[in-house]
Amino acid sequence: MAERMVYLDYNATTPLRPEVKELMIQAMDVYANASSMHEAGRKAKAEIEKARAAVAALIDAGDPSTVFFTSGGSESNNTVFMTMYAVAKTGSRKKIITTAIEHPCVLNSATHLKEEGLDVVFLPVDDVGKIDMDVYRRELTDDTLLVSIMTANNEIGTIQDIELITKMAKAKGAYVHSDAVQAAGKIPVSVQEWGVDYLTLSCHKIYGPKGVGALYVRKGAPIEPLIRGGHQERGVRAGTYNNLGIIGFGKAAELAFAEVDEYGRNVRRLRNILRDDIVERIPYVRINGHPTDVLPNTLDVSFPGAEGESILLSLDLEGIEVSTGSACASGSLEPSHVLMATGVGPELAHGSIRFSLGKYTTEEDVRYVVEKLPPIIARLRRMSTVSPEEAVGLTRR
């Protein structure tokens, strides 16, 4: 039995906040179909609209009617890409620009449209995960239909300059979409300041329930339903409303909006302690991602000479729950596409761990990790056939 349990996988998902859970328990009695005209239906509808306003406030949308509820980030992203496919079929613009480090639901959606005949460009990134602005500027042409670039990367935490990216795209008349699933609640998000046309959110990343997300659509931007049927969400997303999930989303968004600055300060301090102690106590490590333009809770570290899945399982035995930079745990032997895109070789990519801290992380948790991690890395390196010094592209930060 481990001495303590330390959850450091908040970028994968977050626990349900007690305040959200309490409201959802109360909302179990809000059972009526929000599309019904009777009193119970109107009550359900009112709760949904209250939640919509809270989600709109989280992203500085201004008008709550620009927020549409979905089942999550993947559905929201797919909706945008299939909308662009519909627009491209009747228009002259056929080009979509995205990046090599997007979430798989964006990469796979973009690849699907490429197979359907659209011109899709996957922008390269530099060694800290920032897009190559020279390539971006060159690829922005008059036939560009959509630019889709995530606000912050889920693995290495690098934050892109969405406002500048949008400004450049708008000068060419293109639509702009940003997947802000990892950013919302961790850093301030403003669709009005950034000027994006579409923005994706997911509730379970901000201490709310799973199975509910949102898509922001700027007034006047085209939108085609991915799920057709009834009139729900003004025809954009059919299906009976998920009352419980949406109400929980509203509460989670309200709390995230109120606490975003405090949250950032707290987790950044703990992240920095973890980073500095790892660098001090373990030789030959590489910190992945941008040193400053990075999510305050995210720390991705490569440990050359130690395999990522072995590190993860060894930490798990000590009660420490993290993610690996390798996709081995999901049944693939391929290293992280994000790390590979930043120029990290397969050896380092396979030896990478993502520590993602959250609201309930304590300094004692961080100290416990730093106590348990060095002997694990030392043991695994002794078993390895490749020394850390021999790893390709190794840098020590």
Coordinates of C-alpha atoms in Angstrom, one line a residue:
M1 CA 0.0 0.0 0.0
A2 CA 1.4 3.4 -1.0
E3 CA 2.2 5.9 1.7
R4 CA -0.2 8.4 0.0
M5 CA -2.1 9.0 -3.2
V6 CA -1.1 11.9 -5.4
Y7 CA -3.1 12.6 -8.5
L8 CA -1.1 14.6 -11.1
D9 CA -3.1 13.9 -14.2
Y10 CA -5.4 16.9 -14.2
N11 CA -4.9 17.5 -17.9
A12 CA -6.5 14.1 -18.6
T13 CA -9.5 14.8 -16.4
T14 CA -10.4 16.5 -13.1
P15 CA -12.4 15.3 -10.1
L16 CA -15.9 16.7 -9.6
R17 CA -15.8 19.7 -7.3
P18 CA -17.9 19.4 -4.2
E19 CA -19.9 22.5 -5.1
V20 CA -20.7 21.1 -8.5
K21 CA -21.6 17.7 -7.1
E22 CA -23.9 19.3 -4.6
L23 CA -25.7 21.3 -7.2
M24 CA -26.0 18.3 -9.5
I25 CA -27.6 16.3 -6.7
Q26 CA -30.2 19.0 -6.2
A27 CA -30.6 19.2 -10.0
M28 CA -31.6 15.6 -10.2
D29 CA -35.1 16.8 -9.7
V30 CA -34.9 19.0 -12.8
Y31 CA -36.0 16.1 -14.9
A32 CA -38.3 17.7 -17.4
N33 CA -37.5 18.1 -21.1
A34 CA -36.3 21.6 -21.5
S35 CA -38.0 21.8 -24.9
S36 CA -41.4 21.3 -23.2
M37 CA -43.7 24.3 -22.7
H38 CA -45.1 23.4 -19.3
E39 CA -43.9 24.7 -16.0
A40 CA -41.4 21.9 -15.4
G41 CA -40.0 22.2 -18.9
R42 CA -39.6 26.0 -18.5
K43 CA -37.8 25.4 -15.2
A44 CA -35.3 23.1 -16.9
K45 CA -34.9 25.6 -19.7
A46 CA -34.2 28.4 -17.2
E47 CA -31.4 26.3 -15.5
I48 CA -29.8 25.6 -18.9
E49 CA -29.8 29.2 -19.9
K50 CA -28.3 30.1 -16.5
A51 CA -25.5 27.6 -17.2
R52 CA -25.1 29.0 -20.8
A53 CA -24.5 32.5 -19.3
A54 CA -21.9 31.2 -16.9
V55 CA -20.0 29.4 -19.7
A56 CA -20.2 32.6 -21.9
A57 CA -18.7 34.6 -19.0
L58 CA -15.8 32.1 -18.6
I59 CA -14.7 32.9 -22.2
D60 CA -15.8 36.5 -22.3
A61 CA -18.3 35.8 -25.0
G62 CA -20.6 38.6 -24.1
D63 CA -23.7 37.2 -25.7
P64 CA -24.7 33.8 -24.2
S65 CA -26.5 32.8 -27.4
T66 CA -23.1 32.3 -29.0
V67 CA -22.6 29.3 -26.8
F68 CA -23.9 25.9 -27.9
F69 CA -23.8 22.8 -25.7
T70 CA -22.3 19.6 -27.0
S71 CA -21.2 16.2 -25.6
G72 CA -17.6 17.4 -25.2
G73 CA -14.5 18.8 -27.0
S74 CA -14.3 16.1 -29.7
E75 CA -17.9 16.8 -30.8
S76 CA -17.3 20.5 -30.8
N77 CA -14.1 20.2 -32.9
N78 CA -15.7 17.8 -35.3
T79 CA -18.7 20.2 -35.8
V80 CA -16.4 23.0 -36.8
F81 CA -14.5 20.9 -39.3
M82 CA -17.6 19.4 -40.9
T83 CA -19.0 22.9 -41.1
M84 CA -15.9 23.9 -43.1
Y85 CA -16.4 20.9 -45.4
A86 CA -19.9 22.1 -46.1
V87 CA -18.7 25.6 -46.8
A88 CA -15.9 24.4 -49.0
K89 CA -18.2 22.4 -51.2
T90 CA -20.1 25.6 -52.3
G91 CA -17.3 28.2 -52.0
S92 CA -13.9 28.9 -53.6
R93 CA -11.8 28.6 -50.5
K94 CA -10.5 25.1 -50.0
K95 CA -7.5 25.4 -47.6
I96 CA -7.3 24.6 -43.9
I97 CA -4.4 25.4 -41.7
T98 CA -3.8 23.6 -38.5
T99 CA -0.7 22.4 -36.6
A100 CA 1.2 19.2 -36.1
I101 CA 0.6 19.2 -32.3
E102 CA -3.2 19.4 -32.2
H103 CA -5.4 17.0 -30.2
P104 CA -6.1 13.8 -32.2
C105 CA -9.8 14.8 -32.8
V106 CA -8.5 17.9 -34.7
L107 CA -5.7 16.0 -36.5
N108 CA -8.1 13.2 -37.5
S109 CA -10.8 15.7 -38.6
A110 CA -8.3 17.6 -40.7
T111 CA -6.9 14.4 -42.2
H112 CA -10.5 13.3 -43.1
L113 CA -11.1 16.6 -45.0
K114 CA -7.8 16.2 -46.8
E115 CA -8.9 12.8 -47.9
E116 CA -12.1 14.5 -49.2
G117 CA -10.0 16.8 -51.4
L118 CA -9.4 19.9 -49.3
D119 CA -5.9 21.4 -49.1
V120 CA -4.8 20.8 -45.5
V121 CA -1.6 22.2 -44.0
F122 CA -0.1 21.0 -40.7
L123 CA 2.2 23.8 -39.5
P124 CA 5.5 22.8 -37.9
V125 CA 6.4 24.0 -34.4
D126 CA 9.8 24.9 -32.9
D127 CA 11.6 23.1 -30.1
V128 CA 9.3 24.6 -27.4
G129 CA 6.1 24.0 -29.3
K130 CA 5.4 27.4 -30.8
I131 CA 4.1 27.5 -34.4
D132 CA 6.6 28.6 -37.0
M133 CA 5.2 32.1 -37.8
D134 CA 7.2 32.4 -41.0
V135 CA 5.6 29.2 -42.4
Y136 CA 2.2 30.3 -41.1
R137 CA 2.5 33.7 -42.9
R138 CA 3.6 32.0 -46.1
E139 CA 0.7 29.5 -46.0
L140 CA -1.9 32.1 -45.3
T141 CA -3.3 32.7 -48.8
D142 CA -6.5 34.1 -50.3
D143 CA -7.9 30.5 -50.6
T144 CA -7.5 29.8 -46.8
L145 CA -10.9 28.9 -45.4
L146 CA -10.0 28.0 -41.8
V147 CA -7.2 28.3 -39.3
S148 CA -7.5 25.9 -36.4
I149 CA -4.8 26.2 -33.7
M150 CA -5.2 25.1 -30.1
T151 CA -4.8 27.7 -27.4
A152 CA -2.6 25.6 -25.2
N153 CA -1.2 22.1 -25.8
N154 CA -2.4 19.3 -23.6
E155 CA 0.9 17.5 -23.3
I156 CA 3.6 20.2 -23.0
G157 CA 1.4 23.1 -22.1
T158 CA 2.8 25.6 -24.6
I159 CA 0.4 28.6 -25.2
Q160 CA 0.0 30.1 -28.6
D161 CA -0.6 33.7 -29.4
I162 CA -4.2 33.3 -30.6
E163 CA -4.8 37.0 -30.9
L164 CA -2.0 37.5 -33.3
I165 CA -2.8 34.3 -35.2
T166 CA -6.4 35.4 -35.6
K167 CA -5.4 38.9 -36.7
M168 CA -3.2 37.5 -39.5
A169 CA -5.9 35.1 -40.6
K170 CA -8.6 37.7 -40.7
A171 CA -6.5 39.8 -42.9
K172 CA -6.8 37.0 -45.5
G173 CA -10.6 36.6 -44.8
A174 CA -10.3 33.2 -43.1
Y175 CA -12.3 31.8 -40.2
V176 CA -10.4 31.0 -37.0
H177 CA -11.1 28.1 -34.6
S178 CA -9.2 27.4 -31.3
D179 CA -9.4 24.3 -29.2
A180 CA -9.3 25.9 -25.7
V181 CA -10.2 22.7 -23.8
Q182 CA -6.9 22.8 -21.8
A183 CA -6.8 26.6 -21.4
A184 CA -10.2 27.5 -20.0
G185 CA -10.1 27.9 -16.3
K186 CA -6.3 27.8 -16.2
I187 CA -5.6 31.1 -18.0
P188 CA -7.9 34.0 -18.9
V189 CA -9.7 33.3 -22.2
S190 CA -11.4 36.1 -24.2
V191 CA -13.0 35.3 -27.5
Q192 CA -13.8 39.0 -27.9
E193 CA -10.2 40.1 -27.5
W194 CA -8.8 37.2 -29.6
G195 CA -11.4 37.6 -32.3
V196 CA -11.9 33.9 -33.0
D197 CA -14.9 32.6 -34.8
Y198 CA -15.1 29.3 -33.0
L199 CA -13.8 28.1 -29.6
T200 CA -14.0 24.6 -28.0
L201 CA -14.6 23.8 -24.4
S202 CA -15.0 20.6 -22.3
C203 CA -16.5 20.5 -18.8
H204 CA -14.6 17.7 -17.3
K205 CA -11.3 19.7 -17.6
I206 CA -12.7 22.3 -15.1
Y207 CA -13.9 20.0 -12.3
G208 CA -17.3 19.4 -13.8
P209 CA -19.0 16.3 -15.1
K210 CA -17.9 14.3 -18.1
G211 CA -20.1 14.1 -21.3
V212 CA -20.8 17.8 -21.7
G213 CA -18.9 20.5 -23.6
A214 CA -19.5 23.7 -25.5
L215 CA -18.8 25.4 -28.8
Y216 CA -18.6 29.1 -29.1
V217 CA -19.7 30.4 -32.5
R218 CA -19.3 34.1 -33.4
K219 CA -22.4 35.8 -34.7
G220 CA -22.5 35.5 -38.4
A221 CA -20.0 32.6 -38.6
P222 CA -21.3 29.6 -40.5
I223 CA -22.4 26.5 -38.5
E224 CA -23.7 23.2 -39.7
P225 CA -25.2 20.6 -37.3
L226 CA -23.1 17.5 -36.8
I227 CA -26.2 15.8 -35.2
R228 CA -29.4 16.5 -37.0
G229 CA -32.9 16.1 -35.5
G230 CA -35.0 18.4 -33.4
H231 CA -34.8 22.1 -32.8
Q232 CA -32.6 22.0 -29.7
E233 CA -29.7 24.6 -29.6
R234 CA -31.5 26.5 -32.3
G235 CA -31.0 23.7 -34.7
V236 CA -27.3 23.5 -34.3
R237 CA -27.2 20.4 -32.0
A238 CA -30.2 18.0 -31.9
G239 CA -31.0 15.8 -29.0
T240 CA -32.8 16.1 -25.6
Y241 CA -30.9 18.4 -23.3
N242 CA -28.5 16.8 -20.8
N243 CA -30.0 18.8 -17.9
L244 CA -27.7 17.4 -15.2
G245 CA -24.5 17.8 -17.2
I246 CA -25.3 21.3 -18.4
I247 CA -26.2 22.5 -15.0
G248 CA -23.0 21.1 -13.6
F249 CA -21.1 22.7 -16.4
G250 CA -22.6 26.1 -15.5
K251 CA -21.5 25.8 -11.9
A252 CA -18.0 24.6 -12.8
A253 CA -17.6 27.5 -15.3
E254 CA -18.8 30.0 -12.7
L255 CA -16.2 28.8 -10.1
A256 CA -13.4 28.6 -12.7
F257 CA -14.1 32.1 -13.9
A258 CA -14.0 33.5 -10.3
E259 CA -10.8 31.6 -9.4
V260 CA -8.7 31.6 -12.5
D261 CA -6.1 34.1 -11.3
E262 CA -5.8 32.5 -7.9
Y263 CA -5.6 29.0 -9.5
G264 CA -2.8 30.2 -11.8
R265 CA -0.7 31.5 -8.9
N266 CA -1.1 28.5 -6.8
V267 CA -0.4 25.8 -9.3
R268 CA 2.4 27.7 -11.0
R269 CA 4.2 27.9 -7.6
L270 CA 3.9 24.2 -7.1
R271 CA 4.8 23.4 -10.7
N272 CA 8.0 25.5 -10.3
I273 CA 8.9 23.7 -7.1
L274 CA 8.5 20.3 -8.8
R275 CA 10.4 21.4 -11.9
D276 CA 13.3 22.9 -10.0
D277 CA 13.6 19.9 -7.6
I278 CA 13.6 17.4 -10.5
V279 CA 16.3 19.3 -12.3
E280 CA 18.4 19.6 -9.1
R281 CA 18.0 16.0 -8.0
I282 CA 18.0 14.0 -11.3
P283 CA 20.8 14.4 -13.8
Y284 CA 20.2 14.6 -17.6
V285 CA 16.6 15.7 -17.8
R286 CA 14.9 17.8 -20.4
I287 CA 11.9 20.1 -19.7
N288 CA 9.6 20.1 -22.7
G289 CA 7.5 23.1 -23.8
H290 CA 7.9 26.8 -23.6
P291 CA 9.7 28.1 -20.5
T292 CA 7.3 30.9 -19.8
D293 CA 4.3 30.7 -22.3
V294 CA 3.1 27.6 -20.7
L295 CA 0.0 26.5 -18.7
P296 CA 0.7 27.1 -15.0
N297 CA -0.1 23.5 -14.1
T298 CA 1.7 21.5 -16.8
L299 CA 5.2 20.1 -16.6
D300 CA 6.4 17.6 -19.3
V301 CA 9.8 16.1 -18.5
S302 CA 12.0 13.7 -20.6
F303 CA 14.2 11.2 -18.7
P304 CA 16.6 9.7 -21.2
G305 CA 17.6 6.2 -20.4
A306 CA 14.3 5.4 -18.6
E307 CA 11.2 4.2 -20.5
G308 CA 8.1 6.3 -19.9
E309 CA 5.6 3.5 -19.3
S310 CA 8.0 1.9 -16.7
I311 CA 8.3 5.3 -15.0
L312 CA 4.5 5.6 -14.9
L313 CA 4.0 2.2 -13.5
S314 CA 6.7 2.6 -10.9
L315 CA 5.2 5.9 -9.8
D316 CA 1.8 4.3 -9.7
L317 CA 3.1 1.7 -7.2
E318 CA 4.0 4.6 -5.0
G319 CA 0.5 6.1 -5.3
I320 CA 1.5 8.8 -7.8
E321 CA -0.7 9.1 -10.9
V322 CA 0.7 10.8 -14.0
S323 CA 0.7 10.4 -17.8
T324 CA 3.4 9.2 -20.1
G325 CA 4.7 11.1 -23.2
S326 CA 4.5 7.8 -25.0
A327 CA 1.2 6.5 -26.3
C328 CA 2.0 2.9 -25.2
A329 CA -0.6 2.9 -22.5
S330 CA -3.3 3.4 -25.1
G331 CA -2.2 0.4 -27.1
S332 CA 0.2 2.2 -29.5
L333 CA 4.0 1.9 -29.7
E334 CA 4.3 5.2 -31.3
P335 CA 5.9 8.1 -29.3
S336 CA 4.1 11.3 -28.6
H337 CA 3.3 13.1 -31.9
V338 CA 3.6 16.4 -29.9
L339 CA 7.1 15.7 -28.6
M340 CA 8.3 14.4 -32.0
A341 CA 7.0 17.6 -33.7
T342 CA 9.2 19.6 -31.3
G343 CA 12.2 17.7 -32.5
V344 CA 12.5 15.4 -29.5
G345 CA 13.8 12.1 -30.8
P346 CA 12.0 8.8 -30.2
E347 CA 14.3 7.8 -27.3
L348 CA 13.5 11.0 -25.3
A349 CA 9.8 10.9 -26.3
H350 CA 9.4 7.4 -25.0
G351 CA 11.1 8.5 -21.8
S352 CA 8.8 11.4 -21.1
I353 CA 6.3 12.0 -18.3
R354 CA 3.6 14.7 -18.0
F355 CA 2.9 16.0 -14.5
S356 CA -0.3 18.1 -14.6
L357 CA -1.2 19.7 -11.3
G358 CA -4.6 20.9 -10.2
K359 CA -6.7 22.6 -7.6
Y360 CA -6.2 19.9 -5.0
T361 CA -2.5 19.5 -5.4
T362 CA -0.5 20.4 -2.2
E363 CA 3.2 21.2 -1.6
E364 CA 3.3 17.9 0.4
D365 CA 2.2 16.1 -2.7
V366 CA 5.0 17.7 -4.7
R367 CA 7.6 16.9 -2.1
Y368 CA 6.4 13.3 -2.0
V369 CA 6.9 13.0 -5.8
V370 CA 10.4 14.5 -5.7
E371 CA 11.2 12.0 -2.9
K372 CA 10.1 8.9 -4.8
L373 CA 11.1 9.9 -8.4
P374 CA 14.9 10.0 -8.3
P375 CA 15.4 6.4 -7.1
I376 CA 12.9 5.2 -9.7
I377 CA 14.8 6.9 -12.5
A378 CA 18.2 5.7 -11.2
R379 CA 16.9 2.1 -11.1
L380 CA 15.4 2.2 -14.6
R381 CA 18.6 3.8 -16.0
R382 CA 20.7 1.0 -14.5
M383 CA 18.5 -1.5 -16.4
S384 CA 18.6 0.4 -19.7
T385 CA 20.9 -0.6 -22.6
V386 CA 21.2 3.1 -23.5
S387 CA 22.8 5.6 -21.1
P388 CA 21.2 9.0 -20.7
E389 CA 24.4 10.6 -22.1
E390 CA 23.9 8.7 -25.4
A391 CA 20.3 9.9 -26.0
V392 CA 20.0 11.9 -29.2
G393 CA 19.4 15.7 -28.9
L394 CA 19.8 15.7 -25.1
T395 CA 19.8 19.0 -23.4
R396 CA 19.8 19.7 -19.7
R397 CA 17.7 22.7 -18.5

